[in-house]
mmCIF file with all atom_site columns, C-alpha atoms in Angstrom:
data_model
loop_
_atom_site.group_PDB
_atom_site.id
_atom_site.type_symbol
_atom_site.label_atom_id
_atom_site.label_alt_id
_atom_site.label_comp_id
_atom_site.label_asym_id
_atom_site.label_entity_id
_atom_site.label_seq_id
_atom_site.pdbx_PDB_ins_code
_atom_site.Cartn_x
_atom_site.Cartn_y
_atom_site.Cartn_z
_atom_site.occupancy
_atom_site.B_iso_or_equiv
_atom_site.pdbx_formal_charge
_atom_site.auth_seq_id
_atom_site.auth_comp_id
_atom_site.auth_asym_id
_atom_site.auth_atom_id
_atom_site.pdbx_PDB_model_num
ATOM 1   C CA . UNK A 1 1   ? 41.217 110.447 128.617 1.00 42.00 ? 1   UNK A CA 1
ATOM 2   C CA . UNK A 1 2   ? 41.398 109.495 132.053 1.00 47.00 ? 2   UNK A CA 1
ATOM 3   C CA . UNK A 1 3   ? 39.037 111.273 134.664 1.00 49.00 ? 3   UNK A CA 1
ATOM 4   C CA . UNK A 1 4   ? 42.009 113.055 136.687 1.00 48.00 ? 4   UNK A CA 1
ATOM 5   C CA . UNK A 1 5   ? 43.149 114.562 132.878 1.00 44.00 ? 5   UNK A CA 1
ATOM 6   C CA . UNK A 1 6   ? 39.639 115.224 132.358 1.00 47.00 ? 6   UNK A CA 1
ATOM 7   C CA . UNK A 1 7   ? 38.981 117.419 135.647 1.00 48.00 ? 7   UNK A CA 1
ATOM 8   C CA . UNK A 1 8   ? 42.094 119.253 134.840 1.00 53.00 ? 8   UNK A CA 1
ATOM 9   C CA . UNK A 1 9   ? 41.207 121.050 132.109 1.00 80.00 ? 9   UNK A CA 1
ATOM 10  C CA . UNK A 1 10  ? 38.034 121.892 133.410 1.00 91.00 ? 10  UNK A CA 1
ATOM 11  C CA . UNK A 1 11  ? 37.852 126.238 134.134 1.00 95.00 ? 11  UNK A CA 1
ATOM 12  C CA . UNK A 1 12  ? 37.581 126.233 138.100 1.00 96.00 ? 12  UNK A CA 1
ATOM 13  C CA . UNK A 1 13  ? 35.270 128.929 138.637 1.00 97.00 ? 13  UNK A CA 1
ATOM 14  C CA . UNK A 1 14  ? 33.962 130.721 142.055 1.00 97.00 ? 14  UNK A CA 1
ATOM 15  C CA . UNK A 1 15  ? 29.968 132.421 141.682 1.00 97.00 ? 15  UNK A CA 1
ATOM 16  C CA . UNK A 1 16  ? 29.926 135.255 143.558 1.00 97.00 ? 16  UNK A CA 1
ATOM 17  C CA . UNK A 1 17  ? 26.554 137.279 144.266 1.00 96.00 ? 17  UNK A CA 1
ATOM 18  C CA . UNK A 1 18  ? 24.893 138.473 147.403 1.00 95.00 ? 18  UNK A CA 1
ATOM 19  C CA . UNK A 1 19  ? 21.241 136.781 146.020 1.00 94.00 ? 19  UNK A CA 1
ATOM 20  C CA . UNK A 1 20  ? 20.654 133.149 146.182 1.00 94.00 ? 20  UNK A CA 1
ATOM 21  C CA . UNK A 1 21  ? 18.258 133.431 143.545 1.00 92.00 ? 21  UNK A CA 1
ATOM 22  C CA . UNK A 1 22  ? 21.016 134.166 141.507 1.00 92.00 ? 22  UNK A CA 1
ATOM 23  C CA . UNK A 1 23  ? 24.071 132.532 142.667 1.00 94.00 ? 23  UNK A CA 1
ATOM 24  C CA . UNK A 1 24  ? 22.541 129.309 143.011 1.00 93.00 ? 24  UNK A CA 1
ATOM 25  C CA . UNK A 1 25  ? 21.524 128.389 139.738 1.00 93.00 ? 25  UNK A CA 1
ATOM 26  C CA . UNK A 1 26  ? 23.870 130.491 137.610 1.00 93.00 ? 26  UNK A CA 1
ATOM 27  C CA . UNK A 1 27  ? 26.018 127.767 139.192 1.00 94.00 ? 27  UNK A CA 1
ATOM 28  C CA . UNK A 1 28  ? 23.977 125.406 138.180 1.00 93.00 ? 28  UNK A CA 1
ATOM 29  C CA . UNK A 1 29  ? 23.816 126.186 134.484 1.00 92.00 ? 29  UNK A CA 1
ATOM 30  C CA . UNK A 1 30  ? 27.725 126.871 134.347 1.00 94.00 ? 30  UNK A CA 1
ATOM 31  C CA . UNK A 1 31  ? 27.885 123.767 135.487 1.00 88.00 ? 31  UNK A CA 1
ATOM 32  C CA . UNK A 1 32  ? 26.068 122.474 132.562 1.00 89.00 ? 32  UNK A CA 1
ATOM 33  C CA . UNK A 1 33  ? 28.890 123.818 130.496 1.00 87.00 ? 33  UNK A CA 1
ATOM 34  C CA . UNK A 1 34  ? 31.158 120.736 130.072 1.00 86.00 ? 34  UNK A CA 1
ATOM 35  C CA . UNK A 1 35  ? 34.696 122.315 130.359 1.00 92.00 ? 35  UNK A CA 1
ATOM 36  C CA . UNK A 1 36  ? 33.454 124.490 133.438 1.00 95.00 ? 36  UNK A CA 1
ATOM 37  C CA . UNK A 1 37  ? 33.398 123.525 137.079 1.00 95.00 ? 37  UNK A CA 1
ATOM 38  C CA . UNK A 1 38  ? 31.862 125.717 139.476 1.00 96.00 ? 38  UNK A CA 1
ATOM 39  C CA . UNK A 1 39  ? 33.964 124.754 143.048 1.00 96.00 ? 39  UNK A CA 1
ATOM 40  C CA . UNK A 1 40  ? 32.623 127.300 145.520 1.00 96.00 ? 40  UNK A CA 1
ATOM 41  C CA . UNK A 1 41  ? 29.856 129.806 145.234 1.00 96.00 ? 41  UNK A CA 1
ATOM 42  C CA . UNK A 1 42  ? 30.027 133.480 147.903 1.00 96.00 ? 42  UNK A CA 1
ATOM 43  C CA . UNK A 1 43  ? 27.591 135.941 149.231 1.00 97.00 ? 43  UNK A CA 1
ATOM 44  C CA . UNK A 1 44  ? 30.200 138.822 149.627 1.00 97.00 ? 44  UNK A CA 1
ATOM 45  C CA . UNK A 1 45  ? 33.702 139.274 148.427 1.00 96.00 ? 45  UNK A CA 1
ATOM 46  C CA . UNK A 1 46  ? 35.085 137.958 151.789 1.00 97.00 ? 46  UNK A CA 1
ATOM 47  C CA . UNK A 1 47  ? 33.633 134.516 151.138 1.00 97.00 ? 47  UNK A CA 1
ATOM 48  C CA . UNK A 1 48  ? 35.163 135.227 147.692 1.00 97.00 ? 48  UNK A CA 1
ATOM 49  C CA . UNK A 1 49  ? 38.946 135.581 149.379 1.00 97.00 ? 49  UNK A CA 1
ATOM 50  C CA . UNK A 1 50  ? 38.397 132.627 151.425 1.00 97.00 ? 50  UNK A CA 1
ATOM 51  C CA . UNK A 1 51  ? 37.283 130.374 148.579 1.00 96.00 ? 51  UNK A CA 1
ATOM 52  C CA . UNK A 1 52  ? 39.851 130.932 146.581 1.00 96.00 ? 52  UNK A CA 1
ATOM 53  C CA . UNK A 1 53  ? 42.322 130.762 149.153 1.00 94.00 ? 53  UNK A CA 1
ATOM 54  C CA . UNK A 1 54  ? 41.245 127.444 150.232 1.00 91.00 ? 54  UNK A CA 1
ATOM 55  C CA . UNK A 1 55  ? 40.698 126.039 146.887 1.00 90.00 ? 55  UNK A CA 1
ATOM 56  C CA . UNK A 1 56  ? 43.128 123.746 145.241 1.00 87.00 ? 56  UNK A CA 1
ATOM 57  C CA . UNK A 1 57  ? 42.701 125.910 142.301 1.00 92.00 ? 57  UNK A CA 1
ATOM 58  C CA . UNK A 1 58  ? 40.363 128.623 140.775 1.00 96.00 ? 58  UNK A CA 1
ATOM 59  C CA . UNK A 1 59  ? 40.733 129.835 137.536 1.00 96.00 ? 59  UNK A CA 1
ATOM 60  C CA . UNK A 1 60  ? 37.920 132.399 137.440 1.00 97.00 ? 60  UNK A CA 1
ATOM 61  C CA . UNK A 1 61  ? 35.701 134.384 139.871 1.00 97.00 ? 61  UNK A CA 1
ATOM 62  C CA . UNK A 1 62  ? 32.517 135.596 138.254 1.00 97.00 ? 62  UNK A CA 1
ATOM 63  C CA . UNK A 1 63  ? 32.048 138.750 140.434 1.00 97.00 ? 63  UNK A CA 1
ATOM 64  C CA . UNK A 1 64  ? 29.236 140.802 141.550 1.00 96.00 ? 64  UNK A CA 1
ATOM 65  C CA . UNK A 1 65  ? 30.066 144.503 142.412 1.00 94.00 ? 65  UNK A CA 1
ATOM 66  C CA . UNK A 1 66  ? 26.993 145.446 144.711 1.00 93.00 ? 66  UNK A CA 1
ATOM 67  C CA . UNK A 1 67  ? 27.711 143.100 147.964 1.00 95.00 ? 67  UNK A CA 1
ATOM 68  C CA . UNK A 1 68  ? 27.587 143.321 152.020 1.00 94.00 ? 68  UNK A CA 1
ATOM 69  C CA . UNK A 1 69  ? 30.940 142.651 153.875 1.00 95.00 ? 69  UNK A CA 1
ATOM 70  C CA . UNK A 1 70  ? 32.948 143.224 150.893 1.00 96.00 ? 70  UNK A CA 1
ATOM 71  C CA . UNK A 1 71  ? 31.925 144.661 147.975 1.00 96.00 ? 71  UNK A CA 1
ATOM 72  C CA . UNK A 1 72  ? 33.195 143.217 144.621 1.00 95.00 ? 72  UNK A CA 1
ATOM 73  C CA . UNK A 1 73  ? 35.510 145.948 143.671 1.00 94.00 ? 73  UNK A CA 1
ATOM 74  C CA . UNK A 1 74  ? 37.793 145.277 146.498 1.00 95.00 ? 74  UNK A CA 1
ATOM 75  C CA . UNK A 1 75  ? 37.455 141.665 146.430 1.00 96.00 ? 75  UNK A CA 1
ATOM 76  C CA . UNK A 1 76  ? 38.540 142.111 142.856 1.00 94.00 ? 76  UNK A CA 1
ATOM 77  C CA . UNK A 1 77  ? 41.655 144.580 144.633 1.00 92.00 ? 77  UNK A CA 1
ATOM 78  C CA . UNK A 1 78  ? 42.943 142.028 146.960 1.00 94.00 ? 78  UNK A CA 1
ATOM 79  C CA . UNK A 1 79  ? 42.865 139.142 144.411 1.00 94.00 ? 79  UNK A CA 1
ATOM 80  C CA . UNK A 1 80  ? 44.788 140.754 142.062 1.00 88.00 ? 80  UNK A CA 1
ATOM 81  C CA . UNK A 1 81  ? 47.352 141.493 144.908 1.00 90.00 ? 81  UNK A CA 1
ATOM 82  C CA . UNK A 1 82  ? 47.464 138.367 146.649 1.00 93.00 ? 82  UNK A CA 1
ATOM 83  C CA . UNK A 1 83  ? 45.952 135.919 143.818 1.00 93.00 ? 83  UNK A CA 1
ATOM 84  C CA . UNK A 1 84  ? 47.151 137.183 140.613 1.00 88.00 ? 84  UNK A CA 1
ATOM 85  C CA . UNK A 1 85  ? 46.687 134.140 138.534 1.00 91.00 ? 85  UNK A CA 1
ATOM 86  C CA . UNK A 1 86  ? 43.008 134.240 139.206 1.00 94.00 ? 86  UNK A CA 1
ATOM 87  C CA . UNK A 1 87  ? 41.128 135.653 136.952 1.00 93.00 ? 87  UNK A CA 1
ATOM 88  C CA . UNK A 1 88  ? 37.730 138.114 137.578 1.00 95.00 ? 88  UNK A CA 1
ATOM 89  C CA . UNK A 1 89  ? 34.829 138.800 135.421 1.00 95.00 ? 89  UNK A CA 1
ATOM 90  C CA . UNK A 1 90  ? 32.178 141.093 136.413 1.00 95.00 ? 90  UNK A CA 1
ATOM 91  C CA . UNK A 1 91  ? 28.452 140.247 135.880 1.00 94.00 ? 91  UNK A CA 1
ATOM 92  C CA . UNK A 1 92  ? 26.426 143.195 137.337 1.00 91.00 ? 92  UNK A CA 1
ATOM 93  C CA . UNK A 1 93  ? 23.406 145.083 137.091 1.00 90.00 ? 93  UNK A CA 1
ATOM 94  C CA . UNK A 1 94  ? 25.745 148.435 136.932 1.00 85.00 ? 94  UNK A CA 1
ATOM 95  C CA . UNK A 1 95  ? 27.196 149.526 133.966 1.00 79.00 ? 95  UNK A CA 1
ATOM 96  C CA . UNK A 1 96  ? 27.804 153.129 135.047 1.00 81.00 ? 96  UNK A CA 1
ATOM 97  C CA . UNK A 1 97  ? 31.291 154.912 134.297 1.00 77.00 ? 97  UNK A CA 1
ATOM 98  C CA . UNK A 1 98  ? 32.409 154.834 138.073 1.00 82.00 ? 98  UNK A CA 1
ATOM 99  C CA . UNK A 1 99  ? 31.329 151.121 138.497 1.00 87.00 ? 99  UNK A CA 1
ATOM 100 C CA . UNK A 1 100 ? 33.303 149.996 135.231 1.00 85.00 ? 100 UNK A CA 1
ATOM 101 C CA . UNK A 1 101 ? 36.329 152.111 136.114 1.00 81.00 ? 101 UNK A CA 1
ATOM 102 C CA . UNK A 1 102 ? 36.561 151.350 139.378 1.00 86.00 ? 102 UNK A CA 1
ATOM 103 C CA . UNK A 1 103 ? 36.129 147.128 138.493 1.00 88.00 ? 103 UNK A CA 1
ATOM 104 C CA . UNK A 1 104 ? 38.812 147.277 135.733 1.00 84.00 ? 104 UNK A CA 1
ATOM 105 C CA . UNK A 1 105 ? 40.878 149.876 137.833 1.00 81.00 ? 105 UNK A CA 1
ATOM 106 C CA . UNK A 1 106 ? 41.070 147.095 140.292 1.00 87.00 ? 106 UNK A CA 1
ATOM 107 C CA . UNK A 1 107 ? 41.912 144.311 137.757 1.00 86.00 ? 107 UNK A CA 1
ATOM 108 C CA . UNK A 1 108 ? 38.608 142.862 136.595 1.00 89.00 ? 108 UNK A CA 1
ATOM 109 C CA . UNK A 1 109 ? 39.874 141.101 133.184 1.00 86.00 ? 109 UNK A CA 1
ATOM 110 C CA . UNK A 1 110 ? 35.732 141.251 131.755 1.00 88.00 ? 110 UNK A CA 1
ATOM 111 C CA . UNK A 1 111 ? 32.776 142.848 132.769 1.00 91.00 ? 111 UNK A CA 1
ATOM 112 C CA . UNK A 1 112 ? 29.262 141.929 131.961 1.00 92.00 ? 112 UNK A CA 1
ATOM 113 C CA . UNK A 1 113 ? 25.892 143.116 132.989 1.00 88.00 ? 113 UNK A CA 1
ATOM 114 C CA . UNK A 1 114 ? 23.338 140.736 133.825 1.00 84.00 ? 114 UNK A CA 1
ATOM 115 C CA . UNK A 1 115 ? 21.740 141.162 130.100 1.00 84.00 ? 115 UNK A CA 1
ATOM 116 C CA . UNK A 1 116 ? 24.273 138.732 129.099 1.00 87.00 ? 116 UNK A CA 1
ATOM 117 C CA . UNK A 1 117 ? 23.012 135.052 128.181 1.00 87.00 ? 117 UNK A CA 1
ATOM 118 C CA . UNK A 1 118 ? 24.314 132.150 129.376 1.00 89.00 ? 118 UNK A CA 1
ATOM 119 C CA . UNK A 1 119 ? 26.795 131.586 126.341 1.00 89.00 ? 119 UNK A CA 1
ATOM 120 C CA . UNK A 1 120 ? 27.997 135.216 126.373 1.00 89.00 ? 120 UNK A CA 1
ATOM 121 C CA . UNK A 1 121 ? 28.997 134.612 130.463 1.00 93.00 ? 121 UNK A CA 1
ATOM 122 C CA . UNK A 1 122 ? 30.511 130.787 129.201 1.00 93.00 ? 122 UNK A CA 1
ATOM 123 C CA . UNK A 1 123 ? 32.846 132.615 126.712 1.00 90.00 ? 123 UNK A CA 1
ATOM 124 C CA . UNK A 1 124 ? 33.714 135.428 129.005 1.00 91.00 ? 124 UNK A CA 1
ATOM 125 C CA . UNK A 1 125 ? 34.947 133.036 131.416 1.00 94.00 ? 125 UNK A CA 1
ATOM 126 C CA . UNK A 1 126 ? 36.605 130.856 129.080 1.00 91.00 ? 126 UNK A CA 1
ATOM 127 C CA . UNK A 1 127 ? 38.137 134.038 127.624 1.00 86.00 ? 127 UNK A CA 1
ATOM 128 C CA . UNK A 1 128 ? 39.333 135.041 130.990 1.00 88.00 ? 128 UNK A CA 1
ATOM 129 C CA . UNK A 1 129 ? 41.064 131.929 131.716 1.00 90.00 ? 129 UNK A CA 1
ATOM 130 C CA . UNK A 1 130 ? 42.993 132.323 128.380 1.00 83.00 ? 130 UNK A CA 1
ATOM 131 C CA . UNK A 1 131 ? 44.399 135.560 129.677 1.00 79.00 ? 131 UNK A CA 1
ATOM 132 C CA . UNK A 1 132 ? 41.679 137.386 127.756 1.00 77.00 ? 132 UNK A CA 1
ATOM 133 C CA . UNK A 1 133 ? 39.511 140.558 128.250 1.00 76.00 ? 133 UNK A CA 1
ATOM 134 C CA . UNK A 1 134 ? 36.082 140.463 127.693 1.00 80.00 ? 134 UNK A CA 1
ATOM 135 C CA . UNK A 1 135 ? 33.675 143.426 127.907 1.00 81.00 ? 135 UNK A CA 1
ATOM 136 C CA . UNK A 1 136 ? 30.201 143.476 126.455 1.00 81.00 ? 136 UNK A CA 1
ATOM 137 C CA . UNK A 1 137 ? 29.134 145.850 123.977 1.00 77.00 ? 137 UNK A CA 1
ATOM 138 C CA . UNK A 1 138 ? 27.015 148.230 126.096 1.00 78.00 ? 138 UNK A CA 1
ATOM 139 C CA . UNK A 1 139 ? 30.344 148.610 128.735 1.00 79.00 ? 139 UNK A CA 1
ATOM 140 C CA . UNK A 1 140 ? 32.732 148.968 125.982 1.00 74.00 ? 140 UNK A CA 1
ATOM 141 C CA . UNK A 1 141 ? 30.601 152.021 124.135 1.00 74.00 ? 141 UNK A CA 1
ATOM 142 C CA . UNK A 1 142 ? 30.333 153.435 127.731 1.00 74.00 ? 142 UNK A CA 1
ATOM 143 C CA . UNK A 1 143 ? 34.265 152.810 128.689 1.00 69.00 ? 143 UNK A CA 1
ATOM 144 C CA . UNK A 1 144 ? 35.460 154.605 125.289 1.00 65.00 ? 144 UNK A CA 1
ATOM 145 C CA . UNK A 1 145 ? 32.787 157.578 125.281 1.00 69.00 ? 145 UNK A CA 1
ATOM 146 C CA . UNK A 1 146 ? 34.030 158.130 128.888 1.00 65.00 ? 146 UNK A CA 1
ATOM 147 C CA . UNK A 1 147 ? 37.458 157.961 128.022 1.00 59.00 ? 147 UNK A CA 1
ATOM 148 C CA . UNK A 1 148 ? 37.362 160.062 125.266 1.00 58.00 ? 148 UNK A CA 1
ATOM 149 C CA . UNK A 1 149 ? 35.450 162.721 127.121 1.00 59.00 ? 149 UNK A CA 1
ATOM 150 C CA . UNK A 1 150 ? 38.161 162.737 130.208 1.00 57.00 ? 150 UNK A CA 1
ATOM 151 C CA . UNK A 1 151 ? 41.162 161.742 127.969 1.00 51.00 ? 151 UNK A CA 1
ATOM 152 C CA . UNK A 1 152 ? 43.713 164.686 126.862 1.00 51.00 ? 152 UNK A CA 1
ATOM 153 C CA . UNK A 1 153 ? 44.067 166.418 123.657 1.00 46.00 ? 153 UNK A CA 1
ATOM 154 C CA . UNK A 1 154 ? 45.968 163.745 121.147 1.00 47.00 ? 154 UNK A CA 1
ATOM 155 C CA . UNK A 1 155 ? 49.716 163.737 121.129 1.00 47.00 ? 155 UNK A CA 1
ATOM 156 C CA . UNK A 1 156 ? 50.545 161.946 124.623 1.00 57.00 ? 156 UNK A CA 1
ATOM 157 C CA . UNK A 1 157 ? 53.967 160.632 124.823 1.00 73.00 ? 157 UNK A CA 1
ATOM 158 C CA . UNK A 1 158 ? 54.681 157.105 124.023 1.00 84.00 ? 158 UNK A CA 1
ATOM 159 C CA . UNK A 1 159 ? 57.735 155.373 124.605 1.00 86.00 ? 159 UNK A CA 1
ATOM 160 C CA . UNK A 1 160 ? 60.470 155.961 121.887 1.00 86.00 ? 160 UNK A CA 1
ATOM 161 C CA . UNK A 1 161 ? 61.619 152.306 121.671 1.00 89.00 ? 161 UNK A CA 1
ATOM 162 C CA . UNK A 1 162 ? 57.533 151.001 120.710 1.00 91.00 ? 162 UNK A CA 1
ATOM 163 C CA . UNK A 1 163 ? 57.756 149.142 118.119 1.00 93.00 ? 163 UNK A CA 1
ATOM 164 C CA . UNK A 1 164 ? 55.640 149.482 114.758 1.00 92.00 ? 164 UNK A CA 1
ATOM 165 C CA . UNK A 1 165 ? 53.837 145.895 115.740 1.00 94.00 ? 165 UNK A CA 1
ATOM 166 C CA . UNK A 1 166 ? 53.436 147.430 119.692 1.00 94.00 ? 166 UNK A CA 1
ATOM 167 C CA . UNK A 1 167 ? 51.616 150.603 118.206 1.00 92.00 ? 167 UNK A CA 1
ATOM 168 C CA . UNK A 1 168 ? 49.201 148.649 115.892 1.00 93.00 ? 168 UNK A CA 1
ATOM 169 C CA . UNK A 1 169 ? 48.494 146.321 118.976 1.00 94.00 ? 169 UNK A CA 1
ATOM 170 C CA . UNK A 1 170 ? 47.800 149.476 121.093 1.00 93.00 ? 170 UNK A CA 1
ATOM 171 C CA . UNK A 1 171 ? 46.060 150.941 118.462 1.00 90.00 ? 171 UNK A CA 1
ATOM 172 C CA . UNK A 1 172 ? 43.382 147.877 118.282 1.00 89.00 ? 172 UNK A CA 1
ATOM 173 C CA . UNK A 1 173 ? 43.510 147.512 122.153 1.00 87.00 ? 173 UNK A CA 1
ATOM 174 C CA . UNK A 1 174 ? 41.854 151.428 122.137 1.00 83.00 ? 174 UNK A CA 1
ATOM 175 C CA . UNK A 1 175 ? 39.346 150.661 119.779 1.00 78.00 ? 175 UNK A CA 1
ATOM 176 C CA . UNK A 1 176 ? 38.170 148.061 122.012 1.00 74.00 ? 176 UNK A CA 1
ATOM 177 C CA . UNK A 1 177 ? 38.704 145.141 120.354 1.00 78.00 ? 177 UNK A CA 1
ATOM 178 C CA . UNK A 1 178 ? 40.051 141.742 122.304 1.00 76.00 ? 178 UNK A CA 1
ATOM 179 C CA . UNK A 1 179 ? 42.897 139.487 121.760 1.00 83.00 ? 179 UNK A CA 1
ATOM 180 C CA . UNK A 1 180 ? 41.158 137.508 119.535 1.00 81.00 ? 180 UNK A CA 1
ATOM 181 C CA . UNK A 1 181 ? 40.174 140.088 116.873 1.00 82.00 ? 181 UNK A CA 1
ATOM 182 C CA . UNK A 1 182 ? 43.623 141.986 117.221 1.00 89.00 ? 182 UNK A CA 1
ATOM 183 C CA . UNK A 1 183 ? 45.224 138.362 116.209 1.00 90.00 ? 183 UNK A CA 1
ATOM 184 C CA . UNK A 1 184 ? 42.830 137.779 113.326 1.00 89.00 ? 184 UNK A CA 1
ATOM 185 C CA . UNK A 1 185 ? 43.279 141.736 112.353 1.00 89.00 ? 185 UNK A CA 1
ATOM 186 C CA . UNK A 1 186 ? 47.096 141.172 112.447 1.00 92.00 ? 186 UNK A CA 1
ATOM 187 C CA . UNK A 1 187 ? 47.140 137.762 111.139 1.00 93.00 ? 187 UNK A CA 1
ATOM 188 C CA . UNK A 1 188 ? 49.061 136.652 114.269 1.00 92.00 ? 188 UNK A CA 1
ATOM 189 C CA . UNK A 1 189 ? 48.763 134.506 116.853 1.00 91.00 ? 189 UNK A CA 1
ATOM 190 C CA . UNK A 1 190 ? 46.933 135.200 120.664 1.00 87.00 ? 190 UNK A CA 1
ATOM 191 C CA . UNK A 1 191 ? 50.080 134.270 122.286 1.00 89.00 ? 191 UNK A CA 1
ATOM 192 C CA . UNK A 1 192 ? 51.694 136.710 119.897 1.00 93.00 ? 192 UNK A CA 1
ATOM 193 C CA . UNK A 1 193 ? 49.332 139.487 121.032 1.00 92.00 ? 193 UNK A CA 1
ATOM 194 C CA . UNK A 1 194 ? 49.539 138.779 124.521 1.00 90.00 ? 194 UNK A CA 1
ATOM 195 C CA . UNK A 1 195 ? 53.356 138.943 124.282 1.00 93.00 ? 195 UNK A CA 1
ATOM 196 C CA . UNK A 1 196 ? 53.186 142.635 122.473 1.00 93.00 ? 196 UNK A CA 1
ATOM 197 C CA . UNK A 1 197 ? 50.664 143.637 125.077 1.00 92.00 ? 197 UNK A CA 1
ATOM 198 C CA . UNK A 1 198 ? 53.024 142.630 127.807 1.00 91.00 ? 198 UNK A CA 1
ATOM 199 C CA . UNK A 1 199 ? 56.103 144.306 126.485 1.00 92.00 ? 199 UNK A CA 1
ATOM 200 C CA . UNK A 1 200 ? 54.349 147.769 125.693 1.00 91.00 ? 200 UNK A CA 1
ATOM 201 C CA . UNK A 1 201 ? 52.325 147.665 129.302 1.00 91.00 ? 201 UNK A CA 1
ATOM 202 C CA . UNK A 1 202 ? 55.978 147.471 130.540 1.00 91.00 ? 202 UNK A CA 1
ATOM 203 C CA . UNK A 1 203 ? 57.685 150.088 127.999 1.00 91.00 ? 203 UNK A CA 1
ATOM 204 C CA . UNK A 1 204 ? 54.925 152.387 128.815 1.00 90.00 ? 204 UNK A CA 1
ATOM 205 C CA . UNK A 1 205 ? 54.046 152.013 132.427 1.00 89.00 ? 205 UNK A CA 1
ATOM 206 C CA . UNK A 1 206 ? 50.376 150.877 131.587 1.00 88.00 ? 206 UNK A CA 1
ATOM 207 C CA . UNK A 1 207 ? 48.543 149.828 134.472 1.00 80.00 ? 207 UNK A CA 1
ATOM 208 C CA . UNK A 1 208 ? 45.799 147.290 132.945 1.00 79.00 ? 208 UNK A CA 1
ATOM 209 C CA . UNK A 1 209 ? 43.746 147.221 129.712 1.00 79.00 ? 209 UNK A CA 1
ATOM 210 C CA . UNK A 1 210 ? 41.417 150.574 130.764 1.00 74.00 ? 210 UNK A CA 1
ATOM 211 C CA . UNK A 1 211 ? 44.595 152.388 130.982 1.00 80.00 ? 211 UNK A CA 1
ATOM 212 C CA . UNK A 1 212 ? 45.829 151.359 127.652 1.00 85.00 ? 212 UNK A CA 1
ATOM 213 C CA . UNK A 1 213 ? 42.637 153.016 126.057 1.00 82.00 ? 213 UNK A CA 1
ATOM 214 C CA . UNK A 1 214 ? 43.382 155.991 127.943 1.00 78.00 ? 214 UNK A CA 1
ATOM 215 C CA . UNK A 1 215 ? 46.873 156.315 126.532 1.00 84.00 ? 215 UNK A CA 1
ATOM 216 C CA . UNK A 1 216 ? 45.576 155.029 123.187 1.00 85.00 ? 216 UNK A CA 1
ATOM 217 C CA . UNK A 1 217 ? 42.965 158.143 122.851 1.00 79.00 ? 217 UNK A CA 1
ATOM 218 C CA . UNK A 1 218 ? 45.991 160.428 124.650 1.00 78.00 ? 218 UNK A CA 1
ATOM 219 C CA . UNK A 1 219 ? 48.203 159.882 121.769 1.00 82.00 ? 219 UNK A CA 1
ATOM 220 C CA . UNK A 1 220 ? 45.598 159.963 118.929 1.00 80.00 ? 220 UNK A CA 1
ATOM 221 C CA . UNK A 1 221 ? 45.688 156.486 117.963 1.00 82.00 ? 221 UNK A CA 1
ATOM 222 C CA . UNK A 1 222 ? 42.031 155.681 118.865 1.00 66.00 ? 222 UNK A CA 1
#
């Protein structure tokens, strides 16, 4: 494999954290993963947007939330609007309900706390680049608990034209399963899972994965 082909296969990442003591070692460690190339480091959300706009290609932004100038949630929202092809994985010390829901609603594809190990972070970056969502266990448990508390009673309406398979996929999303686990449970490919998710999101007017969890619980599926 020539050098250019190898470079094209790497996941190109921007690391964003306002603390250089976190940002710089993290970028160095990710660069040792072989298939990840850190193309820029940013100290705030405005620098993230500038780095993405100025780079030839960015696949994933590893995003802190509490940063000066522009915080990570706003930067995630802007990226979702202006660069929807770029996936955001949040890496933060904050795992409170408001932070989690705000980041996911803004378009984050993954959410990890800084308790996550290097391999967890690497796996989340790879998954996000492949179109999958990754939530660490603490975040997933808090999200599901919050949604169950706030969701209306079972019986929420779902589109009449939703297929049985789409219903199964929504049920598993509601239980917090990532795409790979859904594929394994239903004995289908991850690509097929993504197709079902795209179809059911379009039919039901679901905005994002957090919204899908709410809808599944409201309909009594999870």
